[in-house]
């Protein structure tokens, strides 16, 4: 990498709202979302415990503080959701919603999904994932430009999750679109939260009922058959509503974030073509390039927690009942953990990555997301070793929970 290359890989979209004035961070501000990293740097230096009085939440931005909070699930609880708007809404969380549970219920329900996401089981999916990538790229043969998100990045995770859940290909796109729509917001607005933590779960009811009569080798069949000991000590199978919740969580989590990861790979490697050329020459570097992308441009910047008891931090009391945001993307660029954190480097030694969480709620689908990204990038580079981005035509998704490209037009050659 040369010294003249930019350190922030975001395409130029106007000046950052952080001009050295009063420190302010707002998860709903699209101007901040364009390039939040200068503000993250100031938060770590000037306000490691930050309070936003407009939206009434606290925030931790340093890596060590984020780690401690992620491990201390008793103080920083997931029981009211991992998203600020859901915590503030105070809605009832249905059982089986892994992202919105604490132990012991969380551990019981998580155990039911572990067999689906074992390393061996995930690796066995590689041929099918590769076939899906090839099929998507075949449709792009001969084109000199296309939108990487709609033509490829959004397609692959949708097919993989559909395969896992046993959803027919003809229905997969509508299932994905409904899951994604739950995360979308109007620019500058908060997510609309209904009285249900997991909306649209009923869309899977027909598939579950059909699969109960036609068992197969997929996640739905495993969940229908799974026996476990619940928090009351009763051995039983999941209720229909619990299965609906499980399926909805997997469908939502597996689609959006992996698609955005593939999109960041596309834009970063256009910004740093010398590093892309290294990957073309030696595909063995691809897994580490994915890790660096997960660090440098994580798809989820923040995780929210509910504070269960008064806690002292930096000489202040964070009262019980508060919402706390753990700024993962800031921890991933903390100078105390990462040398030259604003430099994108596919050769960086990666450890202590927090993009998939830490501790009790470490993402069950991390290995699957990494595999999808690896196969997708291998096939993309084999087919299109060089591309550029139409930077004036790109757009970030309008969402307070996931940061990534809505559109990413690329020019081949």
CSV table of C-alpha atoms in Angstrom, one decimal:
chain,number,residue,atom,x,y,z
A,1,UNK,CA,0.0,0.0,0.0
A,2,UNK,CA,1.4,3.4,-0.9
A,3,UNK,CA,1.3,6.5,1.4
A,4,UNK,CA,-0.9,8.3,-1.1
A,5,UNK,CA,-3.8,6.0,-0.8
A,6,UNK,CA,-6.8,7.1,1.2
A,7,UNK,CA,-7.1,5.7,4.7
A,8,UNK,CA,-10.9,6.0,4.8
A,9,UNK,CA,-12.3,3.8,2.1
A,10,UNK,CA,-15.7,5.4,1.9
A,11,UNK,CA,-16.3,7.1,-1.4
A,12,UNK,CA,-16.3,10.9,-1.4
A,13,UNK,CA,-19.8,12.1,-0.4
A,14,UNK,CA,-19.2,15.5,0.9
A,15,UNK,CA,-17.5,16.7,4.1
A,16,UNK,CA,-17.9,14.9,7.4
A,17,UNK,CA,-20.3,16.6,9.9
A,18,UNK,CA,-17.5,16.4,12.4
A,19,UNK,CA,-15.7,19.7,12.1
A,20,UNK,CA,-14.1,19.9,15.5
A,21,UNK,CA,-17.1,21.6,17.1
A,22,UNK,CA,-19.3,20.1,19.9
A,23,UNK,CA,-19.1,16.3,19.9
A,24,UNK,CA,-22.3,14.7,18.8
A,25,UNK,CA,-23.2,11.2,17.5
A,26,UNK,CA,-26.6,10.2,16.4
A,27,UNK,CA,-27.4,6.7,15.0
A,28,UNK,CA,-30.2,8.2,12.9
A,29,UNK,CA,-28.3,11.0,11.2
A,30,UNK,CA,-27.5,10.0,7.5
A,31,UNK,CA,-24.8,12.8,7.3
A,32,UNK,CA,-22.9,11.2,10.1
A,33,UNK,CA,-23.3,7.7,8.6
A,34,UNK,CA,-21.5,8.7,5.5
A,35,UNK,CA,-18.2,8.7,7.4
A,36,UNK,CA,-18.6,8.2,11.1
A,37,UNK,CA,-15.0,7.3,11.9
A,38,UNK,CA,-13.7,10.8,12.7
A,39,UNK,CA,-16.5,11.1,15.3
A,40,UNK,CA,-15.7,7.6,16.7
A,41,UNK,CA,-12.1,8.7,17.1
A,42,UNK,CA,-13.2,11.8,19.1
A,43,UNK,CA,-15.6,9.7,21.2
A,44,UNK,CA,-12.8,7.4,22.3
A,45,UNK,CA,-10.5,10.4,23.1
A,46,UNK,CA,-13.0,12.9,24.5
A,47,UNK,CA,-16.0,11.1,25.8
A,48,UNK,CA,-15.4,7.3,26.3
A,49,UNK,CA,-18.8,7.4,28.2
A,50,UNK,CA,-21.1,9.5,26.0
A,51,UNK,CA,-24.7,10.5,26.6
A,52,UNK,CA,-27.1,11.6,23.9
A,53,UNK,CA,-29.8,13.6,25.5
A,54,UNK,CA,-31.9,13.9,22.3
A,55,UNK,CA,-32.5,10.2,22.1
A,56,UNK,CA,-31.7,9.3,25.8
A,57,UNK,CA,-29.0,6.7,25.5
A,58,UNK,CA,-25.4,6.2,26.8
A,59,UNK,CA,-22.5,4.9,24.6
A,60,UNK,CA,-19.2,3.2,25.1
A,61,UNK,CA,-16.7,3.4,22.2
A,62,UNK,CA,-13.3,2.1,23.5
A,63,UNK,CA,-12.5,-1.6,22.8
A,64,UNK,CA,-11.8,-2.6,26.4
A,65,UNK,CA,-15.1,-1.0,27.6
A,66,UNK,CA,-17.1,-2.7,24.8
A,67,UNK,CA,-15.5,-6.1,25.6
A,68,UNK,CA,-16.4,-5.8,29.3
A,69,UNK,CA,-20.0,-4.8,28.6
A,70,UNK,CA,-20.5,-7.7,26.1
A,71,UNK,CA,-19.2,-10.2,28.7
A,72,UNK,CA,-21.3,-8.7,31.5
A,73,UNK,CA,-24.7,-9.8,30.3
A,74,UNK,CA,-26.2,-9.5,33.8
A,75,UNK,CA,-25.6,-5.7,33.9
A,76,UNK,CA,-25.9,-5.1,30.1
A,77,UNK,CA,-28.9,-7.2,29.2
A,78,UNK,CA,-30.1,-8.4,25.9
A,79,UNK,CA,-33.5,-9.3,27.2
A,80,UNK,CA,-35.1,-6.1,25.8
A,81,UNK,CA,-33.5,-6.4,22.4
A,82,UNK,CA,-30.2,-5.5,20.7
A,83,UNK,CA,-31.5,-2.4,18.9
A,84,UNK,CA,-32.1,1.0,20.5
A,85,UNK,CA,-35.6,1.5,19.1
A,86,UNK,CA,-36.8,-1.9,20.4
A,87,UNK,CA,-35.4,-1.2,23.9
A,88,UNK,CA,-37.1,2.2,23.9
A,89,UNK,CA,-40.4,0.6,22.7
A,90,UNK,CA,-40.5,-1.7,25.8
A,91,UNK,CA,-42.3,-4.4,23.8
A,92,UNK,CA,-42.7,-8.0,25.0
A,93,UNK,CA,-40.0,-10.3,23.6
A,94,UNK,CA,-41.3,-13.8,22.5
A,95,UNK,CA,-39.3,-16.8,23.7
A,96,UNK,CA,-36.7,-18.2,21.4
A,97,UNK,CA,-35.5,-14.8,20.2
A,98,UNK,CA,-31.8,-15.5,20.7
A,99,UNK,CA,-30.8,-11.9,20.1
A,100,UNK,CA,-33.2,-10.8,22.8
A,101,UNK,CA,-32.5,-13.3,25.6
A,102,UNK,CA,-30.1,-13.7,28.5
A,103,UNK,CA,-29.0,-17.0,30.1
A,104,UNK,CA,-30.4,-19.5,31.1
A,105,UNK,CA,-33.1,-19.3,28.4
A,106,UNK,CA,-30.7,-18.0,25.8
A,107,UNK,CA,-28.3,-20.9,26.4
A,108,UNK,CA,-31.1,-23.4,26.0
A,109,UNK,CA,-32.5,-21.9,22.8
A,110,UNK,CA,-29.0,-21.3,21.4
A,111,UNK,CA,-28.1,-25.0,21.9
A,112,UNK,CA,-30.9,-26.0,19.5
A,113,UNK,CA,-29.3,-24.1,16.7
A,114,UNK,CA,-25.7,-25.1,17.4
A,115,UNK,CA,-25.9,-28.4,15.5
A,116,UNK,CA,-27.0,-26.5,12.3
A,117,UNK,CA,-23.9,-24.2,12.5
A,118,UNK,CA,-21.1,-26.5,13.4
A,119,UNK,CA,-17.9,-25.9,11.4
A,120,UNK,CA,-18.3,-29.3,9.7
A,121,UNK,CA,-21.9,-28.6,8.8
A,122,UNK,CA,-21.1,-25.1,7.5
A,123,UNK,CA,-18.1,-26.3,5.4
A,124,UNK,CA,-20.3,-29.0,3.8
A,125,UNK,CA,-22.4,-26.2,2.3
A,126,UNK,CA,-19.5,-24.8,0.2
A,127,UNK,CA,-20.3,-26.7,-3.0
A,128,UNK,CA,-23.9,-25.5,-2.9
A,129,UNK,CA,-22.8,-21.9,-2.1
A,130,UNK,CA,-20.3,-22.0,-5.0
A,131,UNK,CA,-23.0,-23.2,-7.4
A,132,UNK,CA,-25.3,-20.3,-6.3
A,133,UNK,CA,-22.5,-17.8,-6.9
A,134,UNK,CA,-21.6,-19.2,-10.3
A,135,UNK,CA,-25.3,-19.1,-11.3
A,136,UNK,CA,-25.6,-15.5,-10.3
A,137,UNK,CA,-22.4,-14.5,-12.1
A,138,UNK,CA,-23.3,-16.4,-15.2
A,139,UNK,CA,-26.2,-14.0,-15.7
A,140,UNK,CA,-23.7,-11.1,-15.8
A,141,UNK,CA,-21.4,-12.5,-18.5
A,142,UNK,CA,-20.7,-10.0,-21.2
A,143,UNK,CA,-21.9,-7.0,-19.2
A,144,UNK,CA,-19.6,-4.0,-18.9
A,145,UNK,CA,-21.5,-2.5,-15.9
A,146,UNK,CA,-24.1,-3.6,-13.3
A,147,UNK,CA,-25.2,-2.9,-9.7
A,148,UNK,CA,-23.1,-5.3,-7.6
A,149,UNK,CA,-25.7,-5.2,-4.8
A,150,UNK,CA,-28.8,-6.1,-6.7
A,151,UNK,CA,-27.1,-8.4,-9.2
A,152,UNK,CA,-24.9,-10.4,-6.9
A,153,UNK,CA,-24.4,-9.4,-3.2
A,154,UNK,CA,-28.1,-9.5,-2.3
A,155,UNK,CA,-28.6,-12.7,-4.3
A,156,UNK,CA,-26.2,-15.2,-2.7
A,157,UNK,CA,-27.2,-14.9,1.0
A,158,UNK,CA,-30.9,-15.0,0.0
A,159,UNK,CA,-30.3,-18.4,-1.7
A,160,UNK,CA,-28.2,-19.8,1.1
A,161,UNK,CA,-30.7,-19.0,3.8
A,162,UNK,CA,-33.5,-20.2,1.6
A,163,UNK,CA,-31.7,-23.5,1.2
A,164,UNK,CA,-31.2,-23.8,4.9
A,165,UNK,CA,-34.8,-23.1,5.8
A,166,UNK,CA,-36.2,-25.2,2.9
A,167,UNK,CA,-38.0,-22.2,1.3
A,168,UNK,CA,-38.7,-22.7,-2.4
A,169,UNK,CA,-36.6,-20.5,-4.7
A,170,UNK,CA,-39.7,-18.9,-6.1
A,171,UNK,CA,-40.5,-17.5,-2.7
A,172,UNK,CA,-37.0,-16.6,-1.4
A,173,UNK,CA,-36.9,-13.1,-2.9
A,174,UNK,CA,-40.2,-12.0,-1.2
A,175,UNK,CA,-39.1,-13.5,2.1
A,176,UNK,CA,-35.8,-11.6,1.9
A,177,UNK,CA,-37.5,-8.3,0.9
A,178,UNK,CA,-39.9,-8.5,3.8
A,179,UNK,CA,-37.1,-9.2,6.3
A,180,UNK,CA,-35.0,-6.3,4.9
A,181,UNK,CA,-38.0,-3.9,4.9
A,182,UNK,CA,-38.2,-4.2,8.7
A,183,UNK,CA,-34.8,-2.6,9.0
A,184,UNK,CA,-35.4,0.2,6.5
A,185,UNK,CA,-36.1,3.8,7.7
A,186,UNK,CA,-36.8,7.1,6.1
A,187,UNK,CA,-33.5,9.1,6.0
A,188,UNK,CA,-32.9,10.5,9.5
A,189,UNK,CA,-35.8,8.6,11.1
A,190,UNK,CA,-35.9,5.8,13.6
A,191,UNK,CA,-37.0,2.3,12.8
A,192,UNK,CA,-40.7,1.8,13.2
A,193,UNK,CA,-41.3,-0.7,16.0
A,194,UNK,CA,-44.7,-2.5,16.2
A,195,UNK,CA,-45.9,-4.3,19.3
A,196,UNK,CA,-44.1,-7.4,18.0
A,197,UNK,CA,-40.3,-7.7,18.3
A,198,UNK,CA,-40.3,-10.1,15.4
A,199,UNK,CA,-42.7,-8.8,12.8
A,200,UNK,CA,-43.9,-10.9,9.8
A,201,UNK,CA,-43.1,-14.2,11.5
A,202,UNK,CA,-46.4,-15.6,10.2
A,203,UNK,CA,-45.0,-15.5,6.7
A,204,UNK,CA,-43.2,-18.8,7.5
A,205,UNK,CA,-46.3,-20.5,8.8
A,206,UNK,CA,-47.2,-22.2,5.6
A,207,UNK,CA,-43.7,-23.6,5.1
A,208,UNK,CA,-43.6,-24.9,8.6
A,209,UNK,CA,-46.9,-26.6,8.3
A,210,UNK,CA,-45.9,-28.2,5.0
A,211,UNK,CA,-42.5,-29.3,6.3
A,212,UNK,CA,-44.2,-31.0,9.3
A,213,UNK,CA,-45.8,-33.4,6.9
A,214,UNK,CA,-42.8,-33.6,4.5
A,215,UNK,CA,-39.6,-33.8,6.6
A,216,UNK,CA,-36.3,-33.1,4.9
A,217,UNK,CA,-32.6,-32.3,5.6
A,218,UNK,CA,-33.1,-28.6,6.5
A,219,UNK,CA,-33.3,-26.4,9.6
A,220,UNK,CA,-37.1,-26.4,9.7
A,221,UNK,CA,-37.2,-30.2,10.0
A,222,UNK,CA,-34.5,-30.1,12.7
A,223,UNK,CA,-36.4,-27.5,14.8
A,224,UNK,CA,-39.7,-29.4,14.4
A,225,UNK,CA,-38.0,-32.6,15.8
A,226,UNK,CA,-35.7,-31.0,18.4
A,227,UNK,CA,-36.2,-32.0,22.1
A,228,UNK,CA,-34.8,-29.9,24.9
A,229,UNK,CA,-35.2,-29.2,28.6
A,230,UNK,CA,-36.8,-25.8,29.1
A,231,UNK,CA,-36.3,-23.3,31.9
A,232,UNK,CA,-39.0,-25.1,33.9
A,233,UNK,CA,-37.2,-28.5,33.7
A,234,UNK,CA,-39.7,-29.9,31.2
A,235,UNK,CA,-38.5,-32.0,28.3
A,236,UNK,CA,-40.4,-30.9,25.2
A,237,UNK,CA,-40.3,-29.8,21.6
A,238,UNK,CA,-40.6,-26.3,20.4
A,239,UNK,CA,-44.1,-24.7,20.1
A,240,UNK,CA,-45.2,-23.6,16.6
A,241,UNK,CA,-44.8,-20.0,17.7
A,242,UNK,CA,-41.2,-20.6,18.9
A,243,UNK,CA,-40.3,-22.2,15.6
A,244,UNK,CA,-41.8,-19.2,13.7
A,245,UNK,CA,-39.6,-16.9,15.9
A,246,UNK,CA,-36.5,-19.0,15.3
A,247,UNK,CA,-37.0,-19.1,11.5
A,248,UNK,CA,-37.7,-15.3,11.4
A,249,UNK,CA,-34.5,-14.5,13.3
A,250,UNK,CA,-32.3,-16.7,11.1
A,251,UNK,CA,-33.9,-15.4,7.9
A,252,UNK,CA,-33.4,-11.7,8.9
A,253,UNK,CA,-29.9,-12.0,10.4
A,254,UNK,CA,-28.5,-14.2,7.6
A,255,UNK,CA,-29.6,-12.0,4.6
A,256,UNK,CA,-28.9,-8.4,5.3
A,257,UNK,CA,-25.5,-8.5,7.0
A,258,UNK,CA,-23.8,-10.9,4.6
A,259,UNK,CA,-25.1,-9.0,1.6
A,260,UNK,CA,-23.6,-5.8,3.0
A,261,UNK,CA,-20.3,-7.6,3.7
A,262,UNK,CA,-20.0,-8.7,0.1
A,263,UNK,CA,-20.8,-5.1,-0.9
A,264,UNK,CA,-18.0,-3.7,1.2
A,265,UNK,CA,-15.6,-6.1,-0.3
A,266,UNK,CA,-16.6,-4.8,-3.7
A,267,UNK,CA,-16.1,-1.1,-2.9
A,268,UNK,CA,-13.0,-1.5,-0.8
A,269,UNK,CA,-11.2,-3.6,-3.5
A,270,UNK,CA,-12.1,-0.9,-6.0
A,271,UNK,CA,-10.6,1.7,-3.8
A,272,UNK,CA,-7.5,-0.4,-3.3
A,273,UNK,CA,-6.8,-2.1,-6.6
A,274,UNK,CA,-3.3,-3.0,-5.7
A,275,UNK,CA,-4.6,-5.2,-2.9
A,276,UNK,CA,-7.3,-6.6,-5.2
A,277,UNK,CA,-4.5,-7.6,-7.6
A,278,UNK,CA,-2.8,-9.5,-4.8
A,279,UNK,CA,-6.0,-11.4,-4.2
A,280,UNK,CA,-6.3,-12.3,-7.8
A,281,UNK,CA,-2.7,-13.5,-7.9
A,282,UNK,CA,-3.0,-15.5,-4.7
A,283,UNK,CA,-6.6,-16.4,-3.6
A,284,UNK,CA,-5.2,-17.9,-0.4
A,285,UNK,CA,-5.1,-14.3,0.9
A,286,UNK,CA,-8.9,-14.0,0.6
A,287,UNK,CA,-9.9,-15.2,4.1
A,288,UNK,CA,-7.7,-12.6,5.8
A,289,UNK,CA,-8.9,-9.9,3.4
A,290,UNK,CA,-12.4,-10.8,4.6
A,291,UNK,CA,-11.4,-10.5,8.2
A,292,UNK,CA,-9.8,-7.0,7.5
A,293,UNK,CA,-13.0,-6.0,5.8
A,294,UNK,CA,-15.1,-7.1,8.8
A,295,UNK,CA,-12.8,-5.0,11.0
A,296,UNK,CA,-12.5,-1.9,8.7
A,297,UNK,CA,-16.2,-1.7,7.6
A,298,UNK,CA,-18.4,-3.8,9.8
A,299,UNK,CA,-21.9,-4.1,8.6
A,300,UNK,CA,-23.3,-3.5,12.1
A,301,UNK,CA,-21.8,-0.6,13.9
A,302,UNK,CA,-23.6,-0.7,17.2
A,303,UNK,CA,-25.2,-3.2,19.6
A,304,UNK,CA,-27.7,-1.9,22.2
A,305,UNK,CA,-28.1,-3.2,25.7
A,306,UNK,CA,-30.5,-2.6,28.6
A,307,UNK,CA,-28.8,-1.5,31.8
A,308,UNK,CA,-30.3,-3.6,34.7
A,309,UNK,CA,-28.6,-1.9,37.6
A,310,UNK,CA,-26.8,1.4,38.4
A,311,UNK,CA,-23.2,1.2,37.1
A,312,UNK,CA,-20.3,3.5,37.7
A,313,UNK,CA,-18.3,4.4,34.5
A,314,UNK,CA,-15.8,7.2,34.2
A,315,UNK,CA,-16.9,8.9,37.4
A,316,UNK,CA,-20.6,8.9,36.4
A,317,UNK,CA,-23.5,6.8,37.3
A,318,UNK,CA,-25.4,5.2,34.5
A,319,UNK,CA,-28.8,4.5,36.1
A,320,UNK,CA,-30.7,1.2,35.9
A,321,UNK,CA,-33.2,1.3,33.0
A,322,UNK,CA,-30.9,3.1,30.7
A,323,UNK,CA,-30.2,2.1,27.1
A,324,UNK,CA,-26.5,1.6,26.4
A,325,UNK,CA,-25.0,1.5,22.9
A,326,UNK,CA,-21.8,-0.5,22.4
A,327,UNK,CA,-20.0,1.0,19.4
A,328,UNK,CA,-18.5,-2.1,17.7
A,329,UNK,CA,-17.2,-0.2,14.7
A,330,UNK,CA,-15.3,2.2,17.0
A,331,UNK,CA,-13.7,-0.7,19.0
A,332,UNK,CA,-12.6,-2.2,15.6
A,333,UNK,CA,-10.6,1.0,15.0
A,334,UNK,CA,-9.3,1.6,18.5
A,335,UNK,CA,-5.7,2.8,18.5
A,336,UNK,CA,-5.0,0.9,21.7
A,337,UNK,CA,-5.7,-2.4,20.0
A,338,UNK,CA,-5.0,-1.9,16.3
A,339,UNK,CA,-1.8,-0.3,14.8
A,340,UNK,CA,-2.8,2.3,12.2
A,341,UNK,CA,-6.4,1.4,12.5
A,342,UNK,CA,-7.6,3.6,9.7
A,343,UNK,CA,-5.4,1.8,7.2
A,344,UNK,CA,-7.0,-1.0,5.1
A,345,UNK,CA,-4.5,-3.8,4.9
A,346,UNK,CA,-5.3,-7.3,3.7
A,347,UNK,CA,-2.1,-8.6,5.4
A,348,UNK,CA,-3.0,-7.3,8.8
A,349,UNK,CA,-2.9,-9.9,11.6
A,350,UNK,CA,-6.4,-10.1,12.9
A,351,UNK,CA,-7.4,-11.0,16.4
A,352,UNK,CA,-9.9,-9.7,18.9
A,353,UNK,CA,-12.4,-8.9,16.2
A,354,UNK,CA,-15.8,-7.8,17.6
A,355,UNK,CA,-17.9,-7.6,14.4
A,356,UNK,CA,-19.7,-10.8,15.3
A,357,UNK,CA,-20.0,-9.9,19.0
A,358,UNK,CA,-18.2,-11.4,22.0
A,359,UNK,CA,-19.2,-13.8,24.8
A,360,UNK,CA,-22.7,-15.2,25.2
A,361,UNK,CA,-24.1,-13.6,22.1
A,362,UNK,CA,-21.3,-14.3,19.7
A,363,UNK,CA,-23.0,-14.7,16.3
A,364,UNK,CA,-23.9,-18.3,15.5
A,365,UNK,CA,-23.8,-17.6,11.8
A,366,UNK,CA,-20.3,-16.1,11.8
A,367,UNK,CA,-18.7,-19.2,10.1
A,368,UNK,CA,-21.5,-19.2,7.5
A,369,UNK,CA,-21.1,-15.5,6.7
A,370,UNK,CA,-17.3,-15.9,6.3
A,371,UNK,CA,-17.8,-18.9,4.0
A,372,UNK,CA,-20.3,-17.1,1.9
A,373,UNK,CA,-18.0,-14.1,1.6
A,374,UNK,CA,-15.0,-16.2,0.7
A,375,UNK,CA,-16.7,-18.2,-2.0
A,376,UNK,CA,-18.4,-15.1,-3.4
A,377,UNK,CA,-15.1,-13.2,-3.6
A,378,UNK,CA,-13.3,-16.1,-5.1
A,379,UNK,CA,-15.8,-16.5,-7.9
A,380,UNK,CA,-16.2,-12.7,-8.4
A,381,UNK,CA,-12.4,-12.2,-8.8
A,382,UNK,CA,-12.1,-15.2,-11.1
A,383,UNK,CA,-14.8,-13.8,-13.4
A,384,UNK,CA,-14.1,-10.1,-13.0
A,385,UNK,CA,-10.5,-9.4,-11.8
A,386,UNK,CA,-10.8,-5.6,-12.3
A,387,UNK,CA,-13.6,-3.2,-11.8
A,388,UNK,CA,-14.3,0.4,-10.8
A,389,UNK,CA,-17.2,2.0,-9.0
A,390,UNK,CA,-19.4,4.8,-10.2
A,391,UNK,CA,-18.8,6.7,-7.1
A,392,UNK,CA,-21.3,9.5,-8.0
A,393,UNK,CA,-24.1,6.9,-8.2
A,394,UNK,CA,-23.6,4.9,-5.0
A,395,UNK,CA,-26.0,5.0,-2.0
A,396,UNK,CA,-25.9,3.7,1.5
A,397,UNK,CA,-28.9,1.8,2.9
A,398,UNK,CA,-31.2,3.9,5.0
A,399,UNK,CA,-31.2,2.0,8.2
A,400,UNK,CA,-30.1,2.7,11.8
A,401,UNK,CA,-28.9,-0.9,12.4
A,402,UNK,CA,-26.9,-2.0,9.3
A,403,UNK,CA,-24.4,0.1,7.4
A,404,UNK,CA,-23.7,-0.9,3.8
A,405,UNK,CA,-24.5,-0.2,0.2
A,406,UNK,CA,-28.0,-0.1,-1.1
A,407,UNK,CA,-26.6,0.5,-4.6
A,408,UNK,CA,-23.1,-0.1,-5.8
A,409,UNK,CA,-22.8,0.4,-9.6
A,410,UNK,CA,-19.6,-1.1,-11.0
A,411,UNK,CA,-17.8,-0.8,-14.3
A,412,UNK,CA,-15.9,-3.9,-15.5
A,413,UNK,CA,-12.5,-3.7,-17.0
